Structure formats: structure tokens, C-alpha cells
Amino acid sequence: GGSLGKVLQVVQTASTGTTSEYIGVGNYGAGYLSRAITTASSSSKVLIHAILSCGDNASIGLAVFRNNTLISNASGNQGSNRGNRKSLSSMQNCGSDYQIASIPIHFLDHPNAAGTFTYTVKPFLRDNNASTLAINRTVADQNNAWDSTAASFIILTEFSS
């Protein structure tokens, strides 16, 4: 319960370019969405809103990292029973080479320190084969009037306690 406090700052990074990345089995991809924020106090909270628009003929999951470390509890219980499974913050099926999935993440982080923190959203493909993930476009990426591209973004909002 309780309130978030006052908004101290809002920063955003948008990505409109298209690219692709080969992701091996069991690996997180590169961080296409990344943004730094300098918190004012050790009691500040950072609200993360992000959407990664991507395509692959598989289920695509996203994980949130703070300074290259997977954020604890961003995906709920990450206890010792995780086994080989990846910890993800969200997941969506993109069942065609002609679809774009715009996958959202919303997470409230408590860095518990004042300083500069870089938040990064990394993709994960739920596939037993390595695959190429298309960013901000479909896998087919055809230049037709009925095809499209999309944008991705990350917004960080710092709140006082």
C-alpha cells in the first residue's frame, strides 16, 4: 500500500531503427533498450515502463537488468527451484515471421542507493534452436503497403519516498 511519492524526474529512450540479432539457445540477447538515471536519494524508487517491438516465430521473453545484473523479483519468485529456466519479466508469443510483438514491462525498482543506474531490457527466445530476433520489424521484413515497422522505448520515472 501507500503512495509512490512525488515524481522527481522522467527520462526516456526511444528506438525506431530496425535490426536483427542471432540469439543462441539459453542466452539473453543484447540490450536494445537501455537508459541511465541518476537517483537523488537512497530511498528513491524507479518505475520502469518499456516496450520492445520484435519478431520471431517463437515465444519472446524479456528480462530487466540494473547495471548488468538481473533485477531480483522482477519476475516474481526467483528461488532455488528455478533450475535451468530463465527468469523473465514478461513473455509473448509471436507465431509468425509476418508479425511484430510489442511486449510490455512495468516494474517498480528500489535501488536502495543514490547514484547512476543503467536499466536494460534484454530479450530471450523460448526455442530449442538458436534463432534470429528481428527488432522493430517482422522477420520477413517485406516492403509492402500492408507491412509495418514499430518502435520500442524505455521510460524511467524516479519517485521520492
CSV table of C-alpha atoms in Angstrom, one decimal:
chain,number,residue,atom,x,y,z
A,1,GLY,CA,0.0,0.0,0.0
A,2,GLY,CA,0.9,3.6,0.2
A,3,SER,CA,1.8,6.2,-2.4
A,4,LEU,CA,4.8,6.3,-4.7
A,5,GLY,CA,5.7,9.9,-3.6
A,6,LYS,CA,6.5,12.8,-5.8
A,7,VAL,CA,7.9,12.5,-9.3
A,8,LEU,CA,11.5,13.7,-9.3
A,9,GLN,CA,12.4,13.1,-12.9
A,10,VAL,CA,11.4,11.2,-16.1
A,11,VAL,CA,13.9,10.0,-18.7
A,12,GLN,CA,13.2,8.2,-21.9
A,13,THR,CA,15.0,6.4,-24.8
A,14,ALA,CA,13.1,5.5,-28.0
A,15,SER,CA,14.4,3.2,-30.7
A,16,THR,CA,12.9,3.4,-34.2
A,17,GLY,CA,15.7,1.8,-36.2
A,18,THR,CA,15.4,-1.8,-37.4
A,19,THR,CA,18.0,-4.6,-36.8
A,20,SER,CA,18.3,-8.3,-36.0
A,21,GLU,CA,20.3,-10.4,-33.7
A,22,TYR,CA,21.2,-14.1,-33.6
A,23,ILE,CA,20.5,-15.4,-30.1
A,24,GLY,CA,21.8,-18.8,-29.1
A,25,VAL,CA,19.8,-21.4,-27.1
A,26,GLY,CA,19.5,-20.4,-23.5
A,27,ASN,CA,21.0,-17.0,-23.8
A,28,TYR,CA,19.7,-13.5,-23.3
A,29,GLY,CA,20.1,-11.2,-26.3
A,30,ALA,CA,21.8,-7.8,-26.3
A,31,GLY,CA,20.2,-4.9,-24.6
A,32,TYR,CA,18.4,-2.9,-27.3
A,33,LEU,CA,16.6,-0.8,-24.7
A,34,SER,CA,18.9,0.9,-22.2
A,35,ARG,CA,18.7,4.1,-20.2
A,36,ALA,CA,20.6,5.5,-17.3
A,37,ILE,CA,19.1,7.5,-14.4
A,38,THR,CA,20.8,9.3,-11.5
A,39,THR,CA,18.7,8.9,-8.4
A,40,ALA,CA,18.6,11.7,-5.8
A,41,SER,CA,18.4,9.6,-2.7
A,42,SER,CA,18.9,6.1,-1.4
A,43,SER,CA,15.2,5.9,-0.7
A,44,SER,CA,14.1,6.8,-4.3
A,45,LYS,CA,12.1,4.3,-6.3
A,46,VAL,CA,12.4,3.9,-10.1
A,47,LEU,CA,9.4,2.9,-12.1
A,48,ILE,CA,10.3,1.1,-15.4
A,49,HIS,CA,8.0,1.2,-18.4
A,50,ALA,CA,9.3,-0.4,-21.5
A,51,ILE,CA,8.0,-1.9,-24.8
A,52,LEU,CA,10.3,-4.0,-27.0
A,53,SER,CA,8.8,-4.4,-30.5
A,54,CYS,CA,10.2,-7.5,-32.1
A,55,GLY,CA,9.5,-10.5,-34.3
A,56,ASP,CA,10.4,-14.2,-34.3
A,57,ASN,CA,8.5,-17.4,-35.0
A,58,ALA,CA,8.7,-18.3,-31.3
A,59,SER,CA,7.8,-17.0,-27.8
A,60,ILE,CA,9.8,-14.0,-26.9
A,61,GLY,CA,10.5,-13.1,-23.2
A,62,LEU,CA,12.1,-10.0,-21.7
A,63,ALA,CA,14.2,-9.6,-18.6
A,64,VAL,CA,15.2,-6.3,-16.8
A,65,PHE,CA,18.8,-5.7,-15.7
A,66,ARG,CA,20.1,-3.0,-13.5
A,67,ASN,CA,23.8,-2.3,-14.1
A,68,ASN,CA,24.1,-5.7,-15.9
A,69,THR,CA,22.6,-7.7,-13.1
A,70,LEU,CA,19.2,-9.3,-13.4
A,71,ILE,CA,16.9,-7.4,-11.0
A,72,SER,CA,15.7,-9.7,-8.2
A,73,ASN,CA,12.0,-10.2,-8.1
A,74,ALA,CA,11.4,-8.6,-11.4
A,75,SER,CA,9.8,-11.8,-12.5
A,76,GLY,CA,8.4,-12.9,-9.1
A,77,ASN,CA,9.8,-15.8,-7.2
A,78,GLN,CA,13.4,-16.5,-8.3
A,79,GLY,CA,14.1,-19.0,-5.6
A,80,SER,CA,16.4,-22.0,-5.8
A,81,ASN,CA,13.7,-24.1,-7.7
A,82,ARG,CA,14.3,-22.2,-10.9
A,83,GLY,CA,16.6,-24.9,-12.3
A,84,ASN,CA,17.6,-24.2,-15.9
A,85,ARG,CA,14.7,-21.9,-16.6
A,86,LYS,CA,15.3,-18.2,-17.4
A,87,SER,CA,13.9,-15.5,-15.2
A,88,LEU,CA,11.7,-13.2,-17.3
A,89,SER,CA,9.6,-10.2,-16.6
A,90,SER,CA,7.2,-10.8,-19.4
A,91,MET,CA,6.6,-13.1,-22.4
A,92,GLN,CA,4.5,-13.1,-25.5
A,93,ASN,CA,4.1,-15.5,-28.4
A,94,CYS,CA,4.9,-14.2,-31.9
A,95,GLY,CA,3.8,-17.1,-34.0
A,96,SER,CA,4.7,-15.9,-37.5
A,97,ASP,CA,7.5,-14.4,-39.5
A,98,TYR,CA,5.0,-11.7,-40.5
A,99,GLN,CA,4.0,-10.5,-37.0
A,100,ILE,CA,5.5,-7.9,-34.6
A,101,ALA,CA,5.0,-8.4,-30.9
A,102,SER,CA,5.2,-5.3,-28.8
A,103,ILE,CA,6.0,-6.7,-25.4
A,104,PRO,CA,5.5,-4.5,-22.3
A,105,ILE,CA,7.3,-4.4,-19.0
A,106,HIS,CA,6.2,-2.5,-15.9
A,107,PHE,CA,8.3,-2.8,-12.8
A,108,LEU,CA,9.0,-0.7,-9.6
A,109,ASP,CA,12.6,-1.0,-8.5
A,110,HIS,CA,14.2,0.0,-5.2
A,111,PRO,CA,17.9,0.5,-5.9
A,112,ASN,CA,18.5,1.4,-2.2
A,113,ALA,CA,21.3,3.8,-3.1
A,114,ALA,CA,21.8,7.2,-4.6
A,115,GLY,CA,23.8,7.1,-7.8
A,116,THR,CA,23.6,6.4,-11.5
A,117,PHE,CA,21.9,3.2,-12.6
A,118,THR,CA,21.5,1.8,-16.1
A,119,TYR,CA,18.4,-0.2,-16.8
A,120,THR,CA,18.5,-2.6,-19.7
A,121,VAL,CA,15.8,-4.8,-21.3
A,122,LYS,CA,17.1,-8.0,-22.8
A,123,PRO,CA,15.2,-10.5,-25.0
A,124,PHE,CA,15.1,-14.2,-24.6
A,125,LEU,CA,13.7,-16.6,-27.2
A,126,ARG,CA,11.9,-19.7,-26.0
A,127,ASP,CA,13.1,-22.0,-28.7
A,128,ASN,CA,15.2,-25.2,-28.6
A,129,ASN,CA,17.1,-23.8,-31.6
A,130,ALA,CA,19.2,-20.7,-32.0
A,131,SER,CA,17.3,-18.1,-33.9
A,132,THR,CA,17.4,-14.6,-35.2
A,133,LEU,CA,15.3,-12.0,-33.5
A,134,ALA,CA,14.1,-9.0,-35.6
A,135,ILE,CA,13.9,-5.7,-33.7
A,136,ASN,CA,11.2,-3.1,-34.6
A,137,ARG,CA,10.2,-5.2,-37.7
A,138,THR,CA,8.9,-8.6,-38.8
A,139,VAL,CA,11.3,-11.4,-39.6
A,140,ALA,CA,10.1,-11.4,-43.2
A,141,ASP,CA,10.6,-7.6,-43.4
A,142,GLN,CA,8.8,-7.2,-46.7
A,143,ASN,CA,8.4,-3.8,-48.3
A,144,ASN,CA,4.6,-3.9,-48.9
A,145,ALA,CA,1.9,-1.4,-48.2
A,146,TRP,CA,0.4,-3.8,-45.7
A,147,ASP,CA,3.6,-4.5,-43.8
A,148,SER,CA,4.9,-2.3,-40.9
A,149,THR,CA,7.7,-1.5,-38.6
A,150,ALA,CA,7.3,-0.5,-34.9
A,151,ALA,CA,9.1,1.5,-32.3
A,152,SER,CA,10.5,0.4,-28.9
A,153,PHE,CA,11.0,2.5,-25.8
A,154,ILE,CA,12.1,2.6,-22.2
A,155,ILE,CA,10.8,5.2,-19.7
A,156,LEU,CA,12.3,5.6,-16.2
A,157,THR,CA,10.5,7.6,-13.6
A,158,GLU,CA,12.1,8.4,-10.3
A,159,PHE,CA,9.8,8.9,-7.3
A,160,SER,CA,10.7,10.2,-3.8
A,161,SER,CA,9.7,8.0,-0.9
